[in-house]
Coordinates of C-alpha atoms and ligand atoms in Angstrom, one line a residue:
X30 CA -35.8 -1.8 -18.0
X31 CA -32.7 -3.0 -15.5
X32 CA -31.7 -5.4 -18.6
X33 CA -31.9 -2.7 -20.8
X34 CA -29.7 0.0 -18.5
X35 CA -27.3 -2.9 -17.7
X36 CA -26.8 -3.7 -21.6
X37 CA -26.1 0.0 -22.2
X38 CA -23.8 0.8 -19.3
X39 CA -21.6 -2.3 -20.4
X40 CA -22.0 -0.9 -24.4
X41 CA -20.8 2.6 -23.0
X42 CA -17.7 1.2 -21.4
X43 CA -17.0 -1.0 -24.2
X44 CA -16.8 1.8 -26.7
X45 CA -15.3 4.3 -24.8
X46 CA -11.8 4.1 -26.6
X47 CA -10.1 6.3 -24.4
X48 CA -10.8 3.8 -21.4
X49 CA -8.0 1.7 -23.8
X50 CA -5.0 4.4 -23.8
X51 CA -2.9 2.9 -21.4
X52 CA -2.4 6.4 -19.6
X53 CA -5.3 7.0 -18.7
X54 CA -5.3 4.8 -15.6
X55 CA -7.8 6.6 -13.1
X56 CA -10.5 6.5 -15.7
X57 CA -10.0 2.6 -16.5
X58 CA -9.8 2.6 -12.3
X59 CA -13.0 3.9 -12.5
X60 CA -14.6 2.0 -15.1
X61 CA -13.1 -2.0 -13.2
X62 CA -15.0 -0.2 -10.3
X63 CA -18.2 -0.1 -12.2
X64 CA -18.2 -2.9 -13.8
X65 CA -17.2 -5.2 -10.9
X66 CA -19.6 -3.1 -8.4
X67 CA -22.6 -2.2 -10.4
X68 CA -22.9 -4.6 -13.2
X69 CA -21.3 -7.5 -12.2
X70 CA -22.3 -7.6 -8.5
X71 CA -25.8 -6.6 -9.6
X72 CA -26.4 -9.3 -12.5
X73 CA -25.0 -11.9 -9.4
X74 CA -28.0 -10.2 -6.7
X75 CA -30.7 -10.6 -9.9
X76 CA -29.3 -14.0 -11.1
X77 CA -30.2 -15.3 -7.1
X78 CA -34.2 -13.8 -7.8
X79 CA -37.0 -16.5 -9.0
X80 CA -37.2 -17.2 -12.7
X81 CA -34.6 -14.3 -13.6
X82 CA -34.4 -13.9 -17.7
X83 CA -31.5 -15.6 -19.3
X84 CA -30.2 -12.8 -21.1
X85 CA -28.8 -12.2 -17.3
X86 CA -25.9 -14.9 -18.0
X87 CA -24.9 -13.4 -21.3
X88 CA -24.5 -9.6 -19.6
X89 CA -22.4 -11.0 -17.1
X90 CA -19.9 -12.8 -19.6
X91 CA -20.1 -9.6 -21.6
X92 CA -19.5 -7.2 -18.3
X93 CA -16.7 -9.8 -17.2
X94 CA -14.7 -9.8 -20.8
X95 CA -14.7 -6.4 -20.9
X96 CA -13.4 -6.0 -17.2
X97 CA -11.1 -8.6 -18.0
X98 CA -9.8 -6.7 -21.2
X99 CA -9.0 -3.0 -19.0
X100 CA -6.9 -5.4 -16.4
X101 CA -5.0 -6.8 -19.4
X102 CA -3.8 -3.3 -20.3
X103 CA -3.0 -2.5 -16.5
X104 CA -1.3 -6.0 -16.4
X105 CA 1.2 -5.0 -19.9
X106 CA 1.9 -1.6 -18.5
X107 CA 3.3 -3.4 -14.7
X108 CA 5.2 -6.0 -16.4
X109 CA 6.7 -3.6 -18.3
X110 CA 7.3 -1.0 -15.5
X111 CA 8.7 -4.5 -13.6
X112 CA 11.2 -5.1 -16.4
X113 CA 12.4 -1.6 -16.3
X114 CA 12.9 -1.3 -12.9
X115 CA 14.6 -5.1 -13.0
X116 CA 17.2 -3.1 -15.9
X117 CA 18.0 -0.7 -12.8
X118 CA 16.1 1.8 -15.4
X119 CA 13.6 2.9 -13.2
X120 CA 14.0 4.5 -10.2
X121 CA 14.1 7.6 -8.1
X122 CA 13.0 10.3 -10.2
X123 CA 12.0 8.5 -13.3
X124 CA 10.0 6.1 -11.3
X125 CA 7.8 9.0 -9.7
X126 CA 7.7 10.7 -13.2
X127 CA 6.3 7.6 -14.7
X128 CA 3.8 7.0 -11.1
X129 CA 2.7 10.6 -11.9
X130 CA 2.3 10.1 -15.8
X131 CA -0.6 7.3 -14.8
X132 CA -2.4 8.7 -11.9
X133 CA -1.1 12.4 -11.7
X134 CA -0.1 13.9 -8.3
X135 CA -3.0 13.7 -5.7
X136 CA -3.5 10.0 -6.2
X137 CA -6.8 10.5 -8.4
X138 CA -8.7 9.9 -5.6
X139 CA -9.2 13.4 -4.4
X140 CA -9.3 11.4 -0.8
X141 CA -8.7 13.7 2.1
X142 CA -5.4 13.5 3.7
X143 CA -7.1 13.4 7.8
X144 CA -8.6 10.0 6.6
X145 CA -8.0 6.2 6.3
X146 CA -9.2 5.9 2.4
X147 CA -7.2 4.1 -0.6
X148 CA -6.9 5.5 -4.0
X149 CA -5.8 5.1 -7.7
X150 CA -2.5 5.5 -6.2
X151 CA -3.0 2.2 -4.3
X152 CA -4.5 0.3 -7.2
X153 CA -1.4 1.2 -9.0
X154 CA 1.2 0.6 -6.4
X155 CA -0.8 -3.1 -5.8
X156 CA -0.8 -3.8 -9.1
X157 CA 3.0 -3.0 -9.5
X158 CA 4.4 -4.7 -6.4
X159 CA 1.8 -7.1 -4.9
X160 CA 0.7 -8.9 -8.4
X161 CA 0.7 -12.0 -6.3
X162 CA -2.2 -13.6 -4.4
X163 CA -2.2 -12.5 -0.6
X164 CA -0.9 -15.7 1.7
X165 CA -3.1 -16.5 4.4
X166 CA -1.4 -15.9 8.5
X167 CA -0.1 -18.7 9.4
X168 CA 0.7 -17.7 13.2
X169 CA -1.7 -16.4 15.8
X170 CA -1.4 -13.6 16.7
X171 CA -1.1 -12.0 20.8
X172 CA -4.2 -9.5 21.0
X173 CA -1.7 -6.7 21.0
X174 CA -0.4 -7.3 17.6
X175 CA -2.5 -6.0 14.7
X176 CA -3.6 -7.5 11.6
X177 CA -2.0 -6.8 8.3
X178 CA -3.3 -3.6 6.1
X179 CA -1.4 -1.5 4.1
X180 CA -0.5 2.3 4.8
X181 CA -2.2 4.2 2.0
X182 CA 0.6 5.0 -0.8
X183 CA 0.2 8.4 -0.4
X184 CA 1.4 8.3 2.9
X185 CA 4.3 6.5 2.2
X186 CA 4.8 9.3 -0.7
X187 CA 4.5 11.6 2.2
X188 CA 7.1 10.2 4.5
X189 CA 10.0 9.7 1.4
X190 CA 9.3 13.7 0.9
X191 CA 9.6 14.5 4.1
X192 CA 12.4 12.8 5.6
X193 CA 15.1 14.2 3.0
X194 CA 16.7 10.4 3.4
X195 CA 20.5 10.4 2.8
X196 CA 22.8 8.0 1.2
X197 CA 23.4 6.7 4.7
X198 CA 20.4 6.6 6.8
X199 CA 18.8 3.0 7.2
X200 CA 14.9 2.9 7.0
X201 CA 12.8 0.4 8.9
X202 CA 9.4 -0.5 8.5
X203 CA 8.1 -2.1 12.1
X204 CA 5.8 -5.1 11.1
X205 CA 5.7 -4.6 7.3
X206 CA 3.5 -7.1 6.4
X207 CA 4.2 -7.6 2.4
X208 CA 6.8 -5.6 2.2
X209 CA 5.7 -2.4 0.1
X210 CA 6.8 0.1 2.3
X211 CA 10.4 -0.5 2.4
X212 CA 10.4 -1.3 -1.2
X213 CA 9.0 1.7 -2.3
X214 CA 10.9 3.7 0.3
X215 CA 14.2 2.0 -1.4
X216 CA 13.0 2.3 -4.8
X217 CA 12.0 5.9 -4.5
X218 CA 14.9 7.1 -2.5
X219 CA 17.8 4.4 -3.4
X220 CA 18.3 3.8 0.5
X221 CA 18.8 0.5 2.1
X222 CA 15.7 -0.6 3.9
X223 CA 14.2 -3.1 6.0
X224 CA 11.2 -5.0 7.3
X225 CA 10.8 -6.7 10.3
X226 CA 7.7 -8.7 10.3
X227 CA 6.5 -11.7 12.6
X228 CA 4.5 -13.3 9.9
X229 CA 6.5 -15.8 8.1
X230 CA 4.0 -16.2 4.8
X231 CA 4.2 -12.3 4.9
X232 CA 7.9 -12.0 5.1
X233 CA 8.5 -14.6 2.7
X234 CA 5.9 -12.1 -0.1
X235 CA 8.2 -9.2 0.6
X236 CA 11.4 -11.1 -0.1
X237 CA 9.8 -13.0 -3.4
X238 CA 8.8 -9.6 -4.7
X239 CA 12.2 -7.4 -4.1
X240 CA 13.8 -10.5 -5.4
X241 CA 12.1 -10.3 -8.4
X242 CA 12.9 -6.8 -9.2
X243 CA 16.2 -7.5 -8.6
X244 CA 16.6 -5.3 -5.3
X245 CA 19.7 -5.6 -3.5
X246 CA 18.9 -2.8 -1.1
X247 CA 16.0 -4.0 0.5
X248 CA 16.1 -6.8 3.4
X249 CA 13.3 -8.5 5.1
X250 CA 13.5 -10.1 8.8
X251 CA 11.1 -12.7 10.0
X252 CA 11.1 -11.7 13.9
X253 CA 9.2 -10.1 16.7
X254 CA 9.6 -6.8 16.8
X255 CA 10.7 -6.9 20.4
X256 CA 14.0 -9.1 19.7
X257 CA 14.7 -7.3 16.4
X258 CA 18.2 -6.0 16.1
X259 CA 17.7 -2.3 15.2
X260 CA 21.6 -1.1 15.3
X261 CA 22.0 0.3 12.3
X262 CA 18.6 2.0 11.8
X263 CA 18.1 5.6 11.8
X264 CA 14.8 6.1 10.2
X265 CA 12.2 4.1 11.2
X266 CA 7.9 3.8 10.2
X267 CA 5.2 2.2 12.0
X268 CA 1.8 1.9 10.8
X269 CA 0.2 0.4 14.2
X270 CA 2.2 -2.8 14.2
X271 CA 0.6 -3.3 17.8
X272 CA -0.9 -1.3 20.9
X273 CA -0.2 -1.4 24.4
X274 CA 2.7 -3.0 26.2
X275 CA 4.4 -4.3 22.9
X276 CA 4.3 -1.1 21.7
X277 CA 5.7 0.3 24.8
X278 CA 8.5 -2.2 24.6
X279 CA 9.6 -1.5 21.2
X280 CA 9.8 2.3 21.7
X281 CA 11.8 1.5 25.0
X282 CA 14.6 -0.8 22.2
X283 CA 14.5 2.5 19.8
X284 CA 15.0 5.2 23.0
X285 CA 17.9 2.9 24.0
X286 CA 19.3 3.1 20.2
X287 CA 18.5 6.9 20.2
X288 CA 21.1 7.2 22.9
X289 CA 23.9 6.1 20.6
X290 CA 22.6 8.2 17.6
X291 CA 19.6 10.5 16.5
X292 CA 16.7 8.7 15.1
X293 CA 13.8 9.7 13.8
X294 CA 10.2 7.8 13.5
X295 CA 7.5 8.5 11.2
X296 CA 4.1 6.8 12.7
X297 CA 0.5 6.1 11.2
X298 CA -2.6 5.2 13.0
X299 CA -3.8 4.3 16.5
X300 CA -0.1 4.1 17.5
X301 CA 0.4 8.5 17.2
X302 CA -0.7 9.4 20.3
X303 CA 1.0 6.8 22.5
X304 CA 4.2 7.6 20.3
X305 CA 3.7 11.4 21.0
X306 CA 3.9 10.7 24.8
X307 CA 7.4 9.7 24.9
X308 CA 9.3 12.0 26.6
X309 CA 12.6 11.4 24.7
X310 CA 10.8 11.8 21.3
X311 CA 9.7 15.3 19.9
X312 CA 6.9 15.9 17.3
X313 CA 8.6 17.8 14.3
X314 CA 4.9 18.6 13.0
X315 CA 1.0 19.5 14.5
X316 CA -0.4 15.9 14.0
X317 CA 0.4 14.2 17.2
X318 CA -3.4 13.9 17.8
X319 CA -4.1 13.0 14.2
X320 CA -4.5 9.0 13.9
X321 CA -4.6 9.2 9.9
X322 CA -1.9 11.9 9.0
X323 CA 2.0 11.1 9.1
X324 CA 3.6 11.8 12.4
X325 CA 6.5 12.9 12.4
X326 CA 9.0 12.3 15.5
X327 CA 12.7 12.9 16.1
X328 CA 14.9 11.8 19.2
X329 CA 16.0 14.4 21.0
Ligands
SAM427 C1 -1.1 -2.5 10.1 S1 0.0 -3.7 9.4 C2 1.2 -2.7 8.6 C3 1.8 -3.4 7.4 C4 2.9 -2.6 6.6 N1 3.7 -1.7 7.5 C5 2.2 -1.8 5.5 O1 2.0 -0.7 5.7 O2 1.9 -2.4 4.5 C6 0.8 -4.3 10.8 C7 1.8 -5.4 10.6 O3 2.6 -5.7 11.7 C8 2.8 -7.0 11.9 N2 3.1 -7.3 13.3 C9 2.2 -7.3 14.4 N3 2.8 -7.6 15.5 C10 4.2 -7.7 15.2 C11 5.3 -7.9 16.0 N4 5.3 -8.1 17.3 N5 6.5 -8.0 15.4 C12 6.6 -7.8 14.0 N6 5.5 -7.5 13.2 C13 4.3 -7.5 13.8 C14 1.5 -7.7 11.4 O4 1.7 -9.0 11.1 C15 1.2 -6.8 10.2 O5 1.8 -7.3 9.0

């Protein structure tokens, strides 16, 4: 009977043709999902039970080939996305377009914006910038300093539509791990932006990826965040890059930029409320108290 349900959900997938159009993307999301999760996974947990029936070995070659022939057409459509943007023929505008073509506006994932949650969006995004395996840390880290993990796309789709960036502003993401922020904030927006990031094998993924889509406009700086030089930095993001007293010492370096010019800091995370509580910043929207919505902070 499991045999049996297995064969057919693998059959299903298999011959749904529309799971093969390259636009539709949240379906073929979906369906790598299933396979990996409920056929695949399950076949594994069955093959570990005494005597289990050999058929078992064939399902999971058949539930793997197929899996492997939906990432093949996610893998043509990034190259080619790659290649375009590489031309300098893809950016801005026609790069959201052709975002929004694939996984439409709300990120297929209907996820709620008050929550940590990835979607479609995500899967996309990863597939079109971080096609490369993940290094592992090579430096230890003080118990401050947080652990890489991404901000959720649509967050970072949230801050380029709220902070109207002009030609001049200069964006910073603090600790930004393998780099996606800035170079979807550059890509997206056309200004210059940086990283600063205290992981070396993380710094060095950033710089290999905006290297190979040709990105001029996008720089990444293998430091502590506490001796970065943020001079020319007007717009910065912070996706708790660390807690307590080094997070306290970082917002001390921006108040003391602040002073020579107006910044503005967009955070995500743990690191909101401590942010909020600085009394040289003020909260341009209601989510001070909100760990997982964008805050949104301006010197004053
Ligand atoms: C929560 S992750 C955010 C990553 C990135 N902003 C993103 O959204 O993909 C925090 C990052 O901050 C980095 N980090 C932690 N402490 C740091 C420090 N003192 N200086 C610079 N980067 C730091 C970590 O290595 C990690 O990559």
């Amino acid at each position: 009977m499991v045999i049996y349900k297995i064969q057919s959900d693998i059959k299903t997938i298999e011959k749904n043709s529309a799971l093969y159009e390259e636009t539709n993307f949240n379906s073929r999301v979906e369906a790598i999902d299933y396979l990996e999760f409920n056929i695949i996974d399950r076949i594994e947990g069955l093959l570990q039970t005494i005597n289990p029936p050999e058929k078992l070995i064939t399902l999971k070659q058949d539930a793997e080939r197929v899996k492997r022939q939906l990432e093949d057409i996610d893998n043509t459509l990034f190259q080619r996305l790659r290649a375009d943007i590489r031309d300098g023929g893809c950016t801005g505008t026609a790069l959201r377009g052709r975002i929004d073509e694939y996984v439409g506006h709300d990120g297929g994932g209907g996820q709620r914006h008050d929550e940590i949650g990835y979607d479609s969006l995500d899967v996309f995004i990863n597939g079109l910038l971080l096609s490369q395996a993940v290094p592992l840390e090579t430096k230890a880290r003080e118990p401050e300093m947080v652990a890489y993990q991404q901000t959720p796309a649509r967050i970072i789709f949230e801050l380029v539509e709220q902070a109207h960036l002009r030609r001049e502003d200069v964006f910073y993401d603090v600790g930004s791990g393998l780099g996606q922020v800035p170079i979807l904030v550059h890509l997206l927006t056309g200004v210059a932006a940086k990283g600063i990031e205290f992981e070396p094998v993380y710094c060095d993924y950033a710089r290999a990826c905006a290297a190979d889509l040709n990105l001029s406009g996008v720089e990444f700086i293998n430091t502590d965040a506490r001796t970065a030089d943020y001079s020319d930095g007007t717009v910065f993001f912070m996706y708790t890059p660390f807690a307590g007293s080094i997070l306290q010492d970082v917002l001390e370096k921006l108040r003391r930029e602040s002073q020579k010019r107006r910044i503005r800091l967009f955070t995500y995370g743990p690191c909101t409320p401590q942010v909020s509580r600085q009394s040289w910043l003020k909260c341009l929207d209601q989510n001070e108290d909100h760990l997982y919505k964008l805050g949104i902070f301006t010197s004053l």
